[in-house]
XYZ file of C-alpha atoms in Angstrom:
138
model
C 27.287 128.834 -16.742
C 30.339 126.823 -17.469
C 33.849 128.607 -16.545
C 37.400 128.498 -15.778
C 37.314 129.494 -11.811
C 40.904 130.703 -10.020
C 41.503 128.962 -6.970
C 43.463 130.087 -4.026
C 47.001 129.704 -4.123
C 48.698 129.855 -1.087
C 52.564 129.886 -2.242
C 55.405 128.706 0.385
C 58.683 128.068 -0.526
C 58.160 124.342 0.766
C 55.638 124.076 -1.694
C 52.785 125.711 -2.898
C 49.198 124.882 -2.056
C 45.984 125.429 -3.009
C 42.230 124.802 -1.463
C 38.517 124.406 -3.051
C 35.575 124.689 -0.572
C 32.479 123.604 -1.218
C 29.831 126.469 -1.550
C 32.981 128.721 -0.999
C 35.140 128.592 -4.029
C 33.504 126.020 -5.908
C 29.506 127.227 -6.514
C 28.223 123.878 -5.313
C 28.128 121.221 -1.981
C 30.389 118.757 -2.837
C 29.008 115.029 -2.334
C 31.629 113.120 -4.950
C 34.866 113.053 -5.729
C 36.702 110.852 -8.614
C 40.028 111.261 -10.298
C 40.788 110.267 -13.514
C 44.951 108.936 -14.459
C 47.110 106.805 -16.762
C 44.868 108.121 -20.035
C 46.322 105.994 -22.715
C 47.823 108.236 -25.539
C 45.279 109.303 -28.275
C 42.329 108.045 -25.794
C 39.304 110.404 -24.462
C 37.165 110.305 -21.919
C 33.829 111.824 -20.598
C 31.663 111.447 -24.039
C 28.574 112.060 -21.990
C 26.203 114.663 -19.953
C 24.412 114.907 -16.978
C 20.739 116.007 -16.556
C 21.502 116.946 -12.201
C 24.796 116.649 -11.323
C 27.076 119.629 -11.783
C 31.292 119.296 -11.509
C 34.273 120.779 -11.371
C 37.431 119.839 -13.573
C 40.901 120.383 -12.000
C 44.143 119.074 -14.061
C 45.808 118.506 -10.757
C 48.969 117.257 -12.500
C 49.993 117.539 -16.421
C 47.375 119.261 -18.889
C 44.312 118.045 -21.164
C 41.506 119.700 -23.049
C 38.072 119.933 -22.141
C 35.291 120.411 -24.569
C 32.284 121.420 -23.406
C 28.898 121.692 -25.642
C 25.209 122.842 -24.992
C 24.239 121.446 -27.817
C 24.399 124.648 -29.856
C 27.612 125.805 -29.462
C 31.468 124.134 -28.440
C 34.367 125.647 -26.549
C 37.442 123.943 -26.089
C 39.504 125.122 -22.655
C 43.379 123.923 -21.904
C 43.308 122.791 -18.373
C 47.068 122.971 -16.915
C 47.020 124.498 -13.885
C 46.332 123.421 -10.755
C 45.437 126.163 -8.936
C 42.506 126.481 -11.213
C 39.312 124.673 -12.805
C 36.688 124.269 -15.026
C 32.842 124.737 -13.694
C 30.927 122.346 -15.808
C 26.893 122.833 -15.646
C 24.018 120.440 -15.816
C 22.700 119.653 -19.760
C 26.686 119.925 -20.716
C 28.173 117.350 -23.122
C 32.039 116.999 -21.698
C 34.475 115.331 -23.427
C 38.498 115.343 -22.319
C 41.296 114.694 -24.588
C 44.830 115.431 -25.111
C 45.549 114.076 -21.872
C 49.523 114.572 -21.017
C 52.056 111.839 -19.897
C 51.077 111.661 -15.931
C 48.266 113.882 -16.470
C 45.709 113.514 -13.223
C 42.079 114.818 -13.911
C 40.168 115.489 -10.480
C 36.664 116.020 -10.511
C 34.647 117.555 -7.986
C 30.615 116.408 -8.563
C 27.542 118.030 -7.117
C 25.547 114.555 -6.776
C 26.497 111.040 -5.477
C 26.732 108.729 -8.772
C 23.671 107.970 -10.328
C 23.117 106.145 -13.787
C 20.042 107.609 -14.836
C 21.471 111.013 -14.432
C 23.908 110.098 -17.659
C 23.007 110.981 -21.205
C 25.498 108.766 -22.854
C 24.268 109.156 -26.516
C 25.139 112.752 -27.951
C 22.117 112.472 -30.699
C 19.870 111.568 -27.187
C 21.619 114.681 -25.846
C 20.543 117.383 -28.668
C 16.936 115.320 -28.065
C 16.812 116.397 -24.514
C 18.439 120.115 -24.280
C 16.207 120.813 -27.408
C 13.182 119.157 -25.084
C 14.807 121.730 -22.505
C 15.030 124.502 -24.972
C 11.526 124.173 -26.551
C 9.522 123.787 -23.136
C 11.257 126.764 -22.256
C 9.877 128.857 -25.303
C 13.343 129.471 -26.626
């Protein structure tokens, strides 16, 4: 289920940090790890979903919106923390926007990259989690 999870922040007056553990604080082993910077103003990214691979979206710097969609309904989150992030699961179209001047994006993947797990067309997306759905008797 996709959710904003708190991380631990460990505050010092030097500066504050904060940690994410595989299979500790994040609810997956971690295999990849990409950041995403110097978003053009007005541009998106993500615009896709994956069928295996499950991630976690930190704004580690600077803010941005995520919206995330099962294909039946959308939620928009505000990601501008960094202390916390945003659980994405599998079948999930993602797309980021709104990105801030010097915004970072880091995200935290449950599988090494793989093409074939992308679903890069959103009417091939509603094809496949209503597949998903229908196999499933819902």
């Amino acid at each position: 289920m996709n959710k904003i999870i708190d991380l631990p922040k460990i505050i010092d007056p030097r500066g504050n940090l904060t940690v994410a553990e595989g299979l500790r604080n994040i609810p997956f082993d971690v295999k990849r790890v990409y950041w995403v910077y110097d978003v053009p103003g007005g541009e998106s990214r993500g615009g896709h979903s994956h069928k295996e691979c499950k991630e976690f979206i930190i704004a580690v710097s600077g803010s941005f919106h995520v919206t995330l969609d099962d294909g039946t309904s959308r939620k928009t989150y505000l990601l501008n923390h960094p202390y916390q992030g945003l659980f994405v699961d599998t079948d999930t179209w993602r797309t980021l926007d709104d990105f801030s001047s010097g915004a970072v994006c880091l995200v935290l993947a449950s599988e090494f990259y793989e093409e074939s797990d992308y679903i890069r067309e959103y009417d091939e997306f509603l094809r496949y989690v209503g597949g998903k759905r229908g196999s499933q008797g819902l």
